[in-house]
Amino acid sequence: MITLKDLAAAVGVSPSAVSLVLNDRHHGRVNAKTAERIRHAADDMGYIPNQLARGLKTKRTHTIGVLTDQVASVPFAGRMLEGLQSVAWESGYLAMIIDTTNRTELLKQSSRSLLQRDIDALIIAAQYHRAVELPVVPPTIPVLVLDGFPAHDAVADGVVPDEHGGAYEATRHLAQAGHRRIAFCNIGGDVYVASGLRHAGYVAALRDHGVEPDPRLHTFLNDTATADAYGPMRALLDTPDRPTAVFCFSDQIAFAVYQAASDLGLRVPEDLSVVGFDDQRFIADALRPGLTTVRLPHHDMGAWAAKRIIDRIHGDVTGPPQIQRTRCPLVVRASVAPPPGE
């Protein structure tokens, strides 16, 4: 690597002068022409600052460790890393990412590997909104959970989507279009925190519009896969008192509703309105008509996480940890219309 001494020899100045210029601390100490020569020499010779050496002086490496569980391989969840990396980069930080491939036994090993590289902070990114086990880290290292919250009694900042608010917006959109028989296709069990929050938002929106929720219109599925949802969705729609609108836990389930409706001779949105959740690329924007859905704010959550953790590093945030809830906006396309006959 090109060193400060190499640059100094090439320009004919002292290494300290080179250091002052490259760290933008030369004003009043190195004249403008010499500073310009130093910068040109650095560019021409391909000088790259040694971050490790700089870290020994500043006590910071400007590196944020990021542990993920298959986040990078999920099309829409991967946008969290885009938001995180862009804000970190703009702030002069590098995000060092290790994917644990959803193997909990790798969490301790991976976090230790990052700590051995003197990271300034640690972010743990979950594949979906859930409680996250935190590895043991020194108390001087800020920790944040992205798309989740600390499990048990652990304390750390976190950022999650506002599942309740997103479901409320989706159901209100259908109610304002005139629908009263609005089904909710949800995921059963206790795997997804989002299931309960979205159901609560659905119920709240119905009641705010004078509609008492009908348990017969609340369907539980075992999985979000389109193939698994098709049968239950067809059964829901193939009844004399079928719903006039369906709010789905995910866009993949909404895709199954489209398929079932088509096979039953029902048109979307003329005979049946449909709203999804996720705004998943290649599904929500590819269906015809386009699917009205709730967008998971993955990019915004990643950006907030990076800013928050950097503020913690610099001491700009000193209060107790918080869980930030990020708004899930409604993306209106063409899958909602007034009920048939109205």
XYZ file of C-alpha atoms in Angstrom:
342
model
C 0.000 0.000 0.000
C 1.044 3.580 -0.659
C 1.964 5.240 2.648
C 2.031 8.840 3.846
C 5.821 8.674 3.637
C 5.618 7.608 -0.038
C 3.357 10.578 -0.828
C 5.548 12.952 1.137
C 8.653 11.812 -0.785
C 6.873 12.180 -4.129
C 5.707 15.743 -3.395
C 8.766 16.823 -1.423
C 7.016 17.652 1.826
C 6.839 16.134 5.304
C 4.522 13.206 6.150
C 2.784 15.454 8.697
C 1.880 17.921 5.936
C 0.393 15.094 3.884
C -1.596 13.892 6.896
C -2.968 17.386 7.563
C -4.140 17.796 3.955
C -5.723 14.343 3.596
C -7.567 14.786 6.898
C -8.698 18.280 5.867
C -6.903 19.914 8.802
C -4.372 21.862 6.784
C -6.038 25.297 6.655
C -3.566 27.936 7.823
C -0.811 25.333 8.110
C -0.184 24.141 4.520
C -0.511 26.563 1.594
C -3.192 25.948 -1.024
C -0.822 25.079 -3.896
C 1.027 22.483 -1.865
C -2.245 21.013 -0.659
C -3.425 20.722 -4.270
C -0.193 18.918 -5.241
C -0.627 16.497 -2.357
C -4.205 15.671 -3.373
C -3.208 15.126 -7.010
C -0.343 12.858 -5.947
C -2.690 10.853 -3.716
C -5.101 10.357 -6.622
C -2.389 9.525 -9.141
C -0.635 7.041 -6.864
C -3.859 5.368 -5.708
C -3.464 6.183 -2.040
C -6.009 4.475 0.244
C -6.196 5.480 3.936
C -5.375 2.682 6.347
C -8.566 2.479 8.387
C -6.988 0.181 10.960
C -4.190 2.660 11.670
C -6.676 5.515 11.810
C -8.817 3.532 14.216
C -5.923 3.146 16.626
C -5.835 6.943 16.959
C -9.577 7.692 16.936
C -10.644 4.546 18.871
C -13.160 3.926 16.071
C -13.004 1.734 12.990
C -16.068 3.299 11.338
C -17.384 -0.225 10.832
C -20.863 -1.449 11.761
C -21.288 -5.195 12.130
C -24.527 -6.581 10.682
C -25.821 -10.080 11.380
C -28.703 -11.284 9.199
C -30.760 -14.457 8.924
C -31.277 -14.852 5.165
C -32.384 -11.228 4.802
C -30.269 -10.757 1.679
C -32.007 -13.661 -0.076
C -35.570 -12.392 0.488
C -36.493 -10.049 -2.400
C -38.332 -7.347 -0.470
C -36.615 -7.758 2.922
C -33.248 -7.194 1.248
C -34.180 -3.548 0.839
C -33.440 -3.139 4.554
C -29.778 -3.665 3.758
C -29.973 -1.122 0.933
C -31.293 1.534 3.322
C -28.789 0.595 6.007
C -25.778 0.572 3.709
C -26.642 3.843 1.953
C -26.978 5.818 5.196
C -23.903 4.178 6.704
C -21.845 4.949 3.608
C -22.993 8.573 3.482
C -21.965 8.886 7.137
C -18.499 7.457 6.526
C -19.220 3.975 7.882
C -18.826 0.534 6.368
C -21.462 -2.135 7.019
C -19.773 -5.530 7.430
C -22.486 -8.142 6.833
C -22.499 -11.796 7.906
C -25.509 -13.988 7.083
C -26.123 -16.745 9.633
C -28.349 -18.635 7.123
C -31.015 -18.857 9.814
C -28.826 -21.110 11.996
C -28.948 -19.950 15.608
C -25.766 -21.835 16.461
C -23.853 -19.466 14.165
C -25.025 -16.351 16.004
C -22.392 -16.507 18.764
C -19.576 -17.405 16.371
C -20.509 -14.685 13.869
C -20.884 -11.967 16.478
C -17.491 -12.913 17.928
C -15.924 -12.652 14.466
C -17.300 -9.158 14.070
C -16.198 -8.079 17.548
C -12.684 -9.322 16.821
C -12.616 -6.782 13.992
C -13.301 -3.937 16.421
C -16.721 -2.960 15.090
C -18.181 0.243 16.525
C -21.731 -1.147 16.766
C -23.808 -4.231 15.997
C -27.095 -4.493 14.085
C -29.047 -7.747 13.990
C -31.417 -7.882 11.002
C -34.320 -10.341 11.171
C -36.007 -11.851 8.133
C -39.418 -10.886 9.512
C -40.874 -8.999 12.479
C -40.094 -11.104 15.563
C -38.329 -11.331 18.907
C -34.569 -11.682 18.418
C -32.013 -13.324 20.696
C -29.106 -10.954 21.327
C -25.530 -12.245 21.485
C -23.306 -11.232 24.375
C -21.387 -8.064 23.486
C -19.406 -5.563 25.570
C -21.636 -2.870 27.119
C -19.716 -0.193 25.207
C -20.951 -1.580 21.853
C -24.370 -0.196 20.815
C -26.768 -2.915 19.609
C -29.900 -2.528 17.486
C -32.467 -5.013 16.162
C -33.675 -4.370 12.616
C -37.201 -5.654 11.872
C -37.605 -6.986 15.370
C -37.189 -6.415 19.094
C -34.951 -7.929 21.789
C -36.159 -11.233 23.170
C -36.747 -11.800 26.896
C -35.455 -8.972 29.088
C -32.656 -7.852 26.782
C -32.351 -4.111 26.185
C -31.534 -2.585 22.799
C -32.966 -0.243 20.215
C -35.209 -1.790 17.573
C -37.200 -0.805 14.506
C -40.301 -2.622 13.230
C -43.102 -1.990 10.726
C -46.368 -0.603 12.074
C -48.336 -3.781 11.319
C -51.452 -2.577 13.138
C -51.499 0.738 11.301
C -50.926 -0.890 7.914
C -53.796 -3.344 8.407
C -56.017 -0.505 9.604
C -55.278 1.501 6.445
C -55.993 -1.498 4.206
C -59.323 -2.308 5.874
C -60.363 1.352 5.995
C -59.689 1.644 2.263
C -62.099 -1.233 1.621
C -64.701 0.110 4.049
C -64.562 3.561 2.466
C -65.215 1.923 -0.909
C -68.513 0.679 0.567
C -67.616 -2.873 1.594
C -69.098 -4.415 4.728
C -68.366 -8.115 4.196
C -64.574 -7.899 4.329
C -62.714 -11.158 4.863
C -59.250 -11.331 6.416
C -56.982 -14.185 5.310
C -54.467 -14.460 8.125
C -51.670 -16.806 9.195
C -52.432 -19.046 12.141
C -50.240 -20.017 15.061
C -47.839 -17.838 17.010
C -44.907 -17.804 14.562
C -45.630 -14.347 13.218
C -46.001 -11.363 15.545
C -47.594 -9.612 12.577
C -50.596 -11.952 12.575
C -52.050 -10.610 15.819
C -51.172 -6.984 15.098
C -52.720 -7.030 11.629
C -55.849 -8.731 12.943
C -56.181 -6.031 15.586
C -55.844 -3.317 12.937
C -58.442 -5.041 10.754
C -60.927 -5.283 13.624
C -60.345 -1.677 14.712
C -60.974 -0.325 11.212
C -64.176 -2.342 10.826
C -65.573 -1.113 14.127
C -64.600 2.486 13.367
C -66.779 2.181 10.258
C -69.720 0.652 12.085
C -69.087 -2.963 11.059
C -69.007 -5.722 13.652
C -66.347 -8.299 12.688
C -67.768 -11.638 11.511
C -65.580 -14.560 12.713
C -66.721 -16.575 9.689
C -64.840 -14.133 7.464
C -61.545 -14.539 9.320
C -59.640 -17.396 7.663
C -56.437 -18.869 9.103
C -53.810 -20.394 6.821
C -50.756 -22.465 7.675
C -48.424 -20.774 5.221
C -48.130 -17.694 3.022
C -47.359 -19.706 -0.129
C -49.765 -19.136 -3.013
C -50.169 -22.864 -3.680
C -51.143 -23.563 -0.054
C -53.599 -20.648 0.034
C -55.488 -21.501 -3.158
C -57.749 -24.218 -1.698
C -58.932 -22.258 1.354
C -59.388 -19.119 -0.753
C -61.525 -20.947 -3.290
C -63.653 -22.425 -0.500
C -64.105 -18.946 0.999
C -65.280 -17.481 -2.300
C -67.418 -20.429 -3.426
C -70.303 -19.706 -1.044
C -73.650 -17.928 -1.507
C -72.770 -15.309 1.121
C -69.175 -14.831 -0.009
C -67.310 -11.671 1.017
C -67.269 -8.732 -1.367
C -63.676 -7.905 -0.410
C -60.644 -9.775 0.919
C -57.731 -8.362 2.894
C -54.759 -10.730 2.765
C -51.859 -11.224 5.169
C -49.464 -11.220 2.198
C -49.336 -10.524 -1.525
C -48.700 -14.225 -2.157
C -52.044 -15.030 -0.544
C -53.663 -12.257 -2.586
C -52.267 -13.963 -5.700
C -54.148 -17.122 -4.656
C -57.332 -15.058 -4.248
C -56.921 -13.791 -7.828
C -56.509 -17.372 -9.063
C -59.493 -18.695 -7.124
C -61.685 -15.782 -8.209
C -60.780 -16.317 -11.864
C -61.560 -20.040 -11.681
C -64.955 -19.219 -10.152
C -65.742 -16.639 -12.837
C -65.358 -13.660 -10.498
C -63.720 -10.481 -11.757
C -61.314 -8.327 -9.742
C -62.361 -5.667 -8.790
C -65.862 -5.679 -10.359
C -67.068 -8.715 -8.366
C -64.398 -8.901 -5.671
C -61.994 -6.352 -4.229
C -58.601 -7.529 -2.983
C -55.893 -5.887 -0.849
C -52.552 -7.476 -0.002
C -49.663 -6.763 2.354
C -45.920 -6.466 1.546
C -45.912 -4.734 -1.876
C -43.775 -7.612 -3.085
C -42.078 -6.922 -6.384
C -43.095 -9.162 -9.319
C -46.382 -9.967 -7.575
C -48.168 -6.776 -6.516
C -47.043 -4.810 -9.551
C -47.354 -7.730 -12.000
C -50.906 -8.907 -11.246
C -53.661 -7.682 -13.554
C -55.325 -5.604 -12.361
C -52.495 -4.229 -10.226
C -52.813 -5.202 -6.560
C -53.587 -2.551 -3.988
C -51.393 -3.458 -1.036
C -49.607 -2.244 2.078
C -45.891 -1.638 1.659
C -43.498 -2.983 4.253
C -41.105 -0.033 4.774
C -37.926 -2.108 4.666
C -35.729 0.585 3.106
C -36.893 3.203 5.611
C -36.330 0.823 8.529
C -32.795 0.081 7.365
C -32.039 3.784 6.981
C -33.429 4.552 10.462
C -31.394 1.720 11.958
C -28.137 3.034 10.487
C -28.791 6.602 11.597
C -29.827 5.520 15.075
C -26.805 3.299 15.652
C -24.413 5.971 14.362
C -26.025 8.500 16.694
C -25.435 6.013 19.534
C -21.779 5.655 18.520
C -21.278 9.421 18.576
C -23.219 9.889 21.811
C -25.866 12.022 20.085
C -28.532 9.713 21.551
C -28.083 8.900 25.215
C -31.590 8.078 26.388
C -33.028 4.604 26.983
C -33.467 2.258 24.014
C -36.686 2.502 22.042
C -38.634 0.426 19.532
C -39.376 2.574 16.498
C -42.569 1.742 14.601
C -42.343 2.731 10.955
C -45.453 3.582 8.957
C -46.600 1.033 6.363
C -48.108 3.089 3.519
C -51.035 1.928 1.405
C -50.104 1.547 -2.273
C -53.274 2.041 -4.299
C -53.513 0.271 -7.635
C -56.605 -1.117 -9.343
C -57.888 -4.068 -7.287
C -60.499 -2.204 -5.230
C -63.906 -0.985 -6.384
C -67.344 -0.535 -4.738
C -69.259 -3.752 -3.973
C -71.312 -5.246 -6.825
C -74.614 -3.456 -7.267
C -73.432 -0.161 -5.770
